PDB file of C-alpha atoms and ligand atoms in Angstrom:
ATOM      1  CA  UNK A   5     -40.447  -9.551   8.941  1.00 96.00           C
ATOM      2  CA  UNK A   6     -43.923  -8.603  10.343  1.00 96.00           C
ATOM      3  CA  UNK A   7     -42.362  -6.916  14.022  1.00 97.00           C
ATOM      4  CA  UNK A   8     -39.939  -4.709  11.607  1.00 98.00           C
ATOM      5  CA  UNK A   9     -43.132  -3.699   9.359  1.00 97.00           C
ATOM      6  CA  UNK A  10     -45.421  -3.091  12.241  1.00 97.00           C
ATOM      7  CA  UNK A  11     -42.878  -0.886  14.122  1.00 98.00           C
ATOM      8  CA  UNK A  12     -42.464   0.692  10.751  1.00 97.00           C
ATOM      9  CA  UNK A  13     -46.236   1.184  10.413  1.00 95.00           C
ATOM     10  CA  UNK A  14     -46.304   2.836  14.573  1.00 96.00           C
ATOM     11  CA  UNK A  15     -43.379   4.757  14.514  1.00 96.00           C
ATOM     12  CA  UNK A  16     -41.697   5.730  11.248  1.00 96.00           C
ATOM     13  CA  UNK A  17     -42.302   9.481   9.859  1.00 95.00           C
ATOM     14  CA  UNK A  18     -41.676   9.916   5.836  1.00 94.00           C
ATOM     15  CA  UNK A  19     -39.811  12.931   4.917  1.00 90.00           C
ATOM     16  CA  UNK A  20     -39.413  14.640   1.480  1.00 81.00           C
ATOM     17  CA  UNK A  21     -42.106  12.488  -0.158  1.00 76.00           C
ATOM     18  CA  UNK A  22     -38.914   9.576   0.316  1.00 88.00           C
ATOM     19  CA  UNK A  23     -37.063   9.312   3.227  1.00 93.00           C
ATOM     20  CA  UNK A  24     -38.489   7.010   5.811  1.00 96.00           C
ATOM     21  CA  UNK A  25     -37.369   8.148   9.346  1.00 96.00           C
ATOM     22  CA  UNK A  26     -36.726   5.534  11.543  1.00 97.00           C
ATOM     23  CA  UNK A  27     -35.097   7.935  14.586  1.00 97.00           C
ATOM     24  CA  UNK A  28     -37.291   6.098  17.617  1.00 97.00           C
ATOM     25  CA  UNK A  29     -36.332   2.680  17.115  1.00 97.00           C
ATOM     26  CA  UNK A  30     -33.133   2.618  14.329  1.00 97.00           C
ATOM     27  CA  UNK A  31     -31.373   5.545  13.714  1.00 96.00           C
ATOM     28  CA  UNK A  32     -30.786   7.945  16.858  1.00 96.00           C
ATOM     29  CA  UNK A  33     -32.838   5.804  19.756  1.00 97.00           C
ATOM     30  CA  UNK A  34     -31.933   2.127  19.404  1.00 97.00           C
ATOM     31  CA  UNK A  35     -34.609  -0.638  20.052  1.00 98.00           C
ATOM     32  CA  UNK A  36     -32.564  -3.405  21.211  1.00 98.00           C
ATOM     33  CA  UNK A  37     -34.927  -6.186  21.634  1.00 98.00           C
ATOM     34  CA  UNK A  38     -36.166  -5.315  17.516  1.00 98.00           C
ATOM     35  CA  UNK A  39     -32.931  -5.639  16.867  1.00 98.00           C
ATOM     36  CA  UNK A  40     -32.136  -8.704  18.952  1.00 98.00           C
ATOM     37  CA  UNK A  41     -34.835 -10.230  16.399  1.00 98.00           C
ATOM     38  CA  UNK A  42     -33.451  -8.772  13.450  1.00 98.00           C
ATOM     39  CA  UNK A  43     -30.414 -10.098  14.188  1.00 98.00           C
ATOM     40  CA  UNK A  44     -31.607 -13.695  14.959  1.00 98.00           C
ATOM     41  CA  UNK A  45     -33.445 -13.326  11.239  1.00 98.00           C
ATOM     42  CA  UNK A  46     -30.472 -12.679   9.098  1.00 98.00           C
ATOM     43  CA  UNK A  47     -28.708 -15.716  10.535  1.00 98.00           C
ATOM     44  CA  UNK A  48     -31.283 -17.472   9.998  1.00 98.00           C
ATOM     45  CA  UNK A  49     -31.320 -16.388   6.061  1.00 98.00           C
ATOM     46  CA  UNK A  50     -27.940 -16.701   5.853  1.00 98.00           C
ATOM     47  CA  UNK A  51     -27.239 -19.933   8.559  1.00 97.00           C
ATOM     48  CA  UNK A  52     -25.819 -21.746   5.354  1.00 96.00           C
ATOM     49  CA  UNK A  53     -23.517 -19.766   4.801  1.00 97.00           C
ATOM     50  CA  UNK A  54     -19.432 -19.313   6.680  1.00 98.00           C
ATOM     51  CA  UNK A  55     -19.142 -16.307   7.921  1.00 98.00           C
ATOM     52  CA  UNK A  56     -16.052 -14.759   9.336  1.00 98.00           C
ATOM     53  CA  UNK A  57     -16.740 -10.735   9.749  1.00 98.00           C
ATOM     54  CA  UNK A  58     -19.689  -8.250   9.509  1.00 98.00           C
ATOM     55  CA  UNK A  59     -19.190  -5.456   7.544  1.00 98.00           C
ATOM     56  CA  UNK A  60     -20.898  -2.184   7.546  1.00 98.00           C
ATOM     57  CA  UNK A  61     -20.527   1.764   7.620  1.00 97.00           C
ATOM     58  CA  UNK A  62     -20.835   3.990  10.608  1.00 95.00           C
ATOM     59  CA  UNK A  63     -22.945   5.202  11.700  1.00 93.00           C
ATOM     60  CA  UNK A  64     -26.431   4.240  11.445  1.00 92.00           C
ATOM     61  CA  UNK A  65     -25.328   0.067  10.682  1.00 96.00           C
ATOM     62  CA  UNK A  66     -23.394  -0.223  13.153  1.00 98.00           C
ATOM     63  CA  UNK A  67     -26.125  -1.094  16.347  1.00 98.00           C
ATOM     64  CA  UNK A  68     -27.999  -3.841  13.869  1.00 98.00           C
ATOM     65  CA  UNK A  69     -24.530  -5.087  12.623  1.00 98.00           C
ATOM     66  CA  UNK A  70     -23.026  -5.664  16.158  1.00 98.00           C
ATOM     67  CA  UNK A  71     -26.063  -7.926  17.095  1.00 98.00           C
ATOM     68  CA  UNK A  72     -25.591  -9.587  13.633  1.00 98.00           C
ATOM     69  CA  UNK A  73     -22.047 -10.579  14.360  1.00 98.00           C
ATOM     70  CA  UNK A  74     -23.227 -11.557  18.042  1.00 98.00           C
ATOM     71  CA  UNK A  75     -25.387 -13.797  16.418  1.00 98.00           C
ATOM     72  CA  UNK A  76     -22.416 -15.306  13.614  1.00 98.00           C
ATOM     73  CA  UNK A  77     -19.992 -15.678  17.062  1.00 98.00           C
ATOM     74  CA  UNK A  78     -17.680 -13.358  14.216  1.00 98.00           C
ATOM     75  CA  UNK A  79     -16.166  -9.347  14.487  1.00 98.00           C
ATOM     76  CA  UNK A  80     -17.787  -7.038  12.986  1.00 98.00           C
ATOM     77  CA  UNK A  81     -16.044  -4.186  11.454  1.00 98.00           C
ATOM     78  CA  UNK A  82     -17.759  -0.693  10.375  1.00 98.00           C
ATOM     79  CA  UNK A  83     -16.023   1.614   7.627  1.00 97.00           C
ATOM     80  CA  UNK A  84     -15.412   4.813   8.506  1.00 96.00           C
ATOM     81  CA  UNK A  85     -15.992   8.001   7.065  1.00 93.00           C
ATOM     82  CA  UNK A  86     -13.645  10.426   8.477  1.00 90.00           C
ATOM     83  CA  UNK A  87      -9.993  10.877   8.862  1.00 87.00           C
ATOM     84  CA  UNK A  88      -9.050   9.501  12.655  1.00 84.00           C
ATOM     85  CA  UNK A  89      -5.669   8.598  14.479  1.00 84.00           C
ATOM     86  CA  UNK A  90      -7.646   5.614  15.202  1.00 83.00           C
ATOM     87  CA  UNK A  91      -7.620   4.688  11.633  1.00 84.00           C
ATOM     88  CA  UNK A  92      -4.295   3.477  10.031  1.00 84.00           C
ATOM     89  CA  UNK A  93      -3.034   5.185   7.171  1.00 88.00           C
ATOM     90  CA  UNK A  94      -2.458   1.840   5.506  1.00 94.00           C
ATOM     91  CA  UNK A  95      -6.586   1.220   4.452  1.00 96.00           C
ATOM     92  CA  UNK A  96      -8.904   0.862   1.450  1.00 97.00           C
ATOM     93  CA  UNK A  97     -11.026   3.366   0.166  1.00 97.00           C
ATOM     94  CA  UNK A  98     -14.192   3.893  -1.617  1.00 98.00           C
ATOM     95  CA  UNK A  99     -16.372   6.692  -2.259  1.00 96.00           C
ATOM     96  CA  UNK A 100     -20.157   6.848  -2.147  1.00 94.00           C
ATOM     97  CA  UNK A 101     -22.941   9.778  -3.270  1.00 91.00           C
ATOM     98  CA  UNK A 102     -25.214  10.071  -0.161  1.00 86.00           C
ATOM     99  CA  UNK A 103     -28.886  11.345  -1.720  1.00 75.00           C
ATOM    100  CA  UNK A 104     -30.154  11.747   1.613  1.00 75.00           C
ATOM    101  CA  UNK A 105     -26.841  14.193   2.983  1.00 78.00           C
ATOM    102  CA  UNK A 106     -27.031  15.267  -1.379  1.00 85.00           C
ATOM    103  CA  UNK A 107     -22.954  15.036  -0.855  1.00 90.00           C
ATOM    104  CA  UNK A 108     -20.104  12.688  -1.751  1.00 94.00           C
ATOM    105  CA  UNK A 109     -17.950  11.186   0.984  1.00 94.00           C
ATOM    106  CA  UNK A 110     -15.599   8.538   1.183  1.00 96.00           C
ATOM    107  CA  UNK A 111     -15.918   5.347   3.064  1.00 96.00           C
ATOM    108  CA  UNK A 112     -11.907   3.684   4.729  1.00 97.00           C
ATOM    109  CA  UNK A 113     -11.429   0.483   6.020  1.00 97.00           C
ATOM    110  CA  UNK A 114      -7.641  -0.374   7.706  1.00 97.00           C
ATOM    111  CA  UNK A 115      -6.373  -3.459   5.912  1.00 97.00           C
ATOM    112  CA  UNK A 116      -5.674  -4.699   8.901  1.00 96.00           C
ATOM    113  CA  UNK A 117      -9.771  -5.609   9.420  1.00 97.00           C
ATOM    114  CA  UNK A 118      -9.928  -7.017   6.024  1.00 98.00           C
ATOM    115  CA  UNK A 119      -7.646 -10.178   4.915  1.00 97.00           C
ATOM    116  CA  UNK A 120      -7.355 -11.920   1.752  1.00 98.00           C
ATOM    117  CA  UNK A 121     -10.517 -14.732   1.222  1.00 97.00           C
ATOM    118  CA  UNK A 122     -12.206 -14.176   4.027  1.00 98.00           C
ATOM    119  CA  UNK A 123     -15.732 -14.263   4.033  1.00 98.00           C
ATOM    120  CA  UNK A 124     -17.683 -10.731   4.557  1.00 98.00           C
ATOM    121  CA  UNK A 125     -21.625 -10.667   4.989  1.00 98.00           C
ATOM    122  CA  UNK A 126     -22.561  -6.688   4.539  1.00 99.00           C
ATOM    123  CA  UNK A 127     -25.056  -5.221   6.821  1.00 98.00           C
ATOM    124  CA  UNK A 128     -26.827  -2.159   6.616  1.00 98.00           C
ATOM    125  CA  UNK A 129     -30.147  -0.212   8.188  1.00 98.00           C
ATOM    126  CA  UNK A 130     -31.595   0.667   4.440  1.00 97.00           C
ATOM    127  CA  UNK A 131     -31.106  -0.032   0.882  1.00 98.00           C
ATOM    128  CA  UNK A 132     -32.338   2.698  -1.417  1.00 96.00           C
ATOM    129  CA  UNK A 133     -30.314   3.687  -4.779  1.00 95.00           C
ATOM    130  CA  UNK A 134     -27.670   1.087  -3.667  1.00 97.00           C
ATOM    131  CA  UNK A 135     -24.302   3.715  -3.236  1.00 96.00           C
ATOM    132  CA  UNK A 136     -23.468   2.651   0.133  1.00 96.00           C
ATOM    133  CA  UNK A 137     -23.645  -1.031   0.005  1.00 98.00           C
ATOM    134  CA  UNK A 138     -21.428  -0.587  -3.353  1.00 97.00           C
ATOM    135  CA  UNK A 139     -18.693   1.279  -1.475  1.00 97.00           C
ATOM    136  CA  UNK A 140     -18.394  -1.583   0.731  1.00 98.00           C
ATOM    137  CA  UNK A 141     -18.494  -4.335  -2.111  1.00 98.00           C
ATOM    138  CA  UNK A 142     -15.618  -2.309  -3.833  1.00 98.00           C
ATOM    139  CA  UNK A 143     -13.973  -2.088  -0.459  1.00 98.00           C
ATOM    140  CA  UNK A 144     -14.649  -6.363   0.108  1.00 98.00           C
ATOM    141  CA  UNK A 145     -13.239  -6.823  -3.712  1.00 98.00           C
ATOM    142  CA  UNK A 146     -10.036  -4.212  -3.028  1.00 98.00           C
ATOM    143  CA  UNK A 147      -9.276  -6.373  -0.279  1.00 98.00           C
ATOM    144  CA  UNK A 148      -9.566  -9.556  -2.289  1.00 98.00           C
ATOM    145  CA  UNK A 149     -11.917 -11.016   0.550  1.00 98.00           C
ATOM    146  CA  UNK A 150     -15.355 -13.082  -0.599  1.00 98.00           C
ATOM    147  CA  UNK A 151     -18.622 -11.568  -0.705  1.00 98.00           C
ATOM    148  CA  UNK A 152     -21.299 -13.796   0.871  1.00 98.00           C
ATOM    149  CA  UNK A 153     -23.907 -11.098   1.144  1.00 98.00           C
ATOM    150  CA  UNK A 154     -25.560  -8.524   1.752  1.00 98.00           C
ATOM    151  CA  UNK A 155     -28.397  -7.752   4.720  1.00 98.00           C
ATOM    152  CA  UNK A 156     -29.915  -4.788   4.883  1.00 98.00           C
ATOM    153  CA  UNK A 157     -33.632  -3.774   7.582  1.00 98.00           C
ATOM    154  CA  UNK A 158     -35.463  -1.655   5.007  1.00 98.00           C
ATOM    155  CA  UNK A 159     -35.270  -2.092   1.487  1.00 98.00           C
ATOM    156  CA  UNK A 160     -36.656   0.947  -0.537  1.00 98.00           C
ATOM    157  CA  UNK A 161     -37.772  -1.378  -3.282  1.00 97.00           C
ATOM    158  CA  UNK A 162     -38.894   2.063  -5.368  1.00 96.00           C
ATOM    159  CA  UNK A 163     -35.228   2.939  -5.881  1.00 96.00           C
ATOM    160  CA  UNK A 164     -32.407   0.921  -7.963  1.00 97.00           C
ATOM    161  CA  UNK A 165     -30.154  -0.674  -5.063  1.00 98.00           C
ATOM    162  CA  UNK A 166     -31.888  -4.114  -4.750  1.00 98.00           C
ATOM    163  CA  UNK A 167     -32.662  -5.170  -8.113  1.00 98.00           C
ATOM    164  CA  UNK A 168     -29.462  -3.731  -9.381  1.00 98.00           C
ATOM    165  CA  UNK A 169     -27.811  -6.342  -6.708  1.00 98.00           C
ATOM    166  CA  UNK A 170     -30.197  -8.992  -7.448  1.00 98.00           C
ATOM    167  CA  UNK A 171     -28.929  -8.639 -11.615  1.00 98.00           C
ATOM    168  CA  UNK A 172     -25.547  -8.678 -10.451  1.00 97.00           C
ATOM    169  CA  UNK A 173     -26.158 -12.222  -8.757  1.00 98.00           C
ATOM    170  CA  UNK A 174     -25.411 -10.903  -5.097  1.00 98.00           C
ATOM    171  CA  UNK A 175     -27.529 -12.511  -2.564  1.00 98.00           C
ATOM    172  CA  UNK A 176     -29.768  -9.986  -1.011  1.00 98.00           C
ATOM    173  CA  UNK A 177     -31.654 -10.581   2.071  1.00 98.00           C
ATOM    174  CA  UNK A 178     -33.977  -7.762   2.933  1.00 98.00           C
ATOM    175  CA  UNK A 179     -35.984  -7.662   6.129  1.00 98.00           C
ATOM    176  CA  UNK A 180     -38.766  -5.903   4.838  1.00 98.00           C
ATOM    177  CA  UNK A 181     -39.137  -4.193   1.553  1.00 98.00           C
ATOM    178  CA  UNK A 182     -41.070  -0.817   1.241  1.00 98.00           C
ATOM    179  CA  UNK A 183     -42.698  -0.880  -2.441  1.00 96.00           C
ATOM    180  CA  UNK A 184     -43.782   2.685  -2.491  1.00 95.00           C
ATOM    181  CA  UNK A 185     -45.358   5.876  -0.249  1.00 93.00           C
ATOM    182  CA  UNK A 186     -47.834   7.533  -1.494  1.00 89.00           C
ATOM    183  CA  UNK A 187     -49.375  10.542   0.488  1.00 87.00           C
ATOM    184  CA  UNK A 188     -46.950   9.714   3.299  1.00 85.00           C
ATOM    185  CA  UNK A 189     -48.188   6.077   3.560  1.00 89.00           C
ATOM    186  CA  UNK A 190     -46.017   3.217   3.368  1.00 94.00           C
ATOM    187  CA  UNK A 191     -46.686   0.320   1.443  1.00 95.00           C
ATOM    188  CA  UNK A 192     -44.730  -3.072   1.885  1.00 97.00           C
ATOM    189  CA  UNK A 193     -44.283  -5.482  -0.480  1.00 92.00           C
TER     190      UNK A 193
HETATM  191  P1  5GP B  48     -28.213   4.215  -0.893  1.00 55.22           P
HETATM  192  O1  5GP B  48     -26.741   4.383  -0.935  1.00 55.22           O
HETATM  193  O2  5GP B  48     -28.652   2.779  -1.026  1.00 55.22           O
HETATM  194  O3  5GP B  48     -28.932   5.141  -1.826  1.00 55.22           O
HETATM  195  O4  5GP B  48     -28.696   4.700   0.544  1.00 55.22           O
HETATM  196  C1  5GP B  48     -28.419   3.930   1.654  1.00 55.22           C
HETATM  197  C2  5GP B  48     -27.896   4.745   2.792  1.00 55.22           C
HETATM  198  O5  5GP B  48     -28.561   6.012   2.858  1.00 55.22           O
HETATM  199  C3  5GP B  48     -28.205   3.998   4.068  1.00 55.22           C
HETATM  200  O6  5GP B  48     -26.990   3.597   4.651  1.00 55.22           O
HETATM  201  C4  5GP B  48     -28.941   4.983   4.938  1.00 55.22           C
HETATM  202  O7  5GP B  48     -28.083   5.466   5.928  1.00 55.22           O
HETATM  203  C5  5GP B  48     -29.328   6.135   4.031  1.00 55.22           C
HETATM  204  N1  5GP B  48     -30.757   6.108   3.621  1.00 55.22           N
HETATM  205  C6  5GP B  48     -31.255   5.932   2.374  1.00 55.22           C
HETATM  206  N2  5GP B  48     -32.580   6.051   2.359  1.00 55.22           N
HETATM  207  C7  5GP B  48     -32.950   6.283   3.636  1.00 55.22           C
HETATM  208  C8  5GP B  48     -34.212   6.479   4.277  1.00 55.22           C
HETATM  209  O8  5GP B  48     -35.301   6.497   3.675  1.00 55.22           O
HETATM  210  N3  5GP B  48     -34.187   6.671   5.620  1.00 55.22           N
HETATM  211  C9  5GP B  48     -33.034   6.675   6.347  1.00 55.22           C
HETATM  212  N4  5GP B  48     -33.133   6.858   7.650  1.00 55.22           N
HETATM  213  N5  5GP B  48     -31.827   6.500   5.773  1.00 55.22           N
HETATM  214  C10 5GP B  48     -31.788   6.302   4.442  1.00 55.22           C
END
């Protein structure tokens, strides 16, 4: 998606050599036109496809995902990853290794928000070693709903998430992949 890459190109600082940080127009200020179009691309990808909720973690998927399921006319639903009284005790669970907090946390979503067959598209900002977006499968599969897919802005196509998904036969629709940085230069694929 050329606007995503170019924005990428303008505005995104790499950190560590690996993390790309997308703070300006992603992760802490929200660009909501981009997004607008980033939403209107995954439904295009996936407009064959039934939908009936978005599903993605807090807190950095939860702008793109909400103009995804504005898109798909569906709810979307974001796990969470702390204890709340807002959350009912009554949930699934998963837990995920976070390389960019270097920590383990868990991911909870109520079983309420997640029914028997019904058909889940994950969404998330990036896709690196693939941790997060498994939590949620194992969350989707826990709950005995159907996995559609999975949509994710920035695939880091350097680290194991995507073709891991891709061998497992899930259908992956990144919106740009980033193929490697070298000397703090992105490179897309
Ligand atoms: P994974 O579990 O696929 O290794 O990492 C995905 C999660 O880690 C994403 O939900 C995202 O929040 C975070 N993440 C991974 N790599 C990056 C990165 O380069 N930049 C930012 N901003 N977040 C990242």
């Amino acid at each position: 998606m050329d606007i995503l890459k170019e924005r990428i190109k303008e505005d995104a600082k790499v950190l560590d050599g690996q993390v790309v940080k997308v703070d300006s127009f992603l992760n802490h200020q929200v660009d909501i036109d981009l997004l607008n179009e980033m939403g209107k691309e995954f439904k295009e990808r996936f407009k064959d496809e039934k939908i009936d909720k978005i599903l993605t973690a807090e807190v950095s998927g939860i702008a793109i995902a909400c103009i995804v399921a504005q898109y798909f006319k569906v709810p979307m639903v974001f796990a969470r990853k702390t204890e709340s009284k807002n959350l009912d005790s009554d949930k699934y669970e998963s837990e995920v290794y976070s390389y960019t907090k270097g920590r383990t946390y868990k991911v909870m979503v109520s079983k309420r928000y997640l029914k028997k067959d019904k058909n889940i598209l994950i969404i998330d900002d990036f896709l690196a070693n693939g941790k997060a977006v498994e939590s949620l499968i194992d969350i989707v599969n826990k709950g005995q709903a159907n996995l559609i897919g999975v949509g994710v802005a920035i695939e880091k196509g350097f680290q194991a998430g995507g073709k891991t998904l891709r061998k497992n036969g899930i259908k992956l629709e990144s919106l740009t992949i980033i193929d490697s940085i070298e000397n703090g230069q992105v490179r897309f694929r």
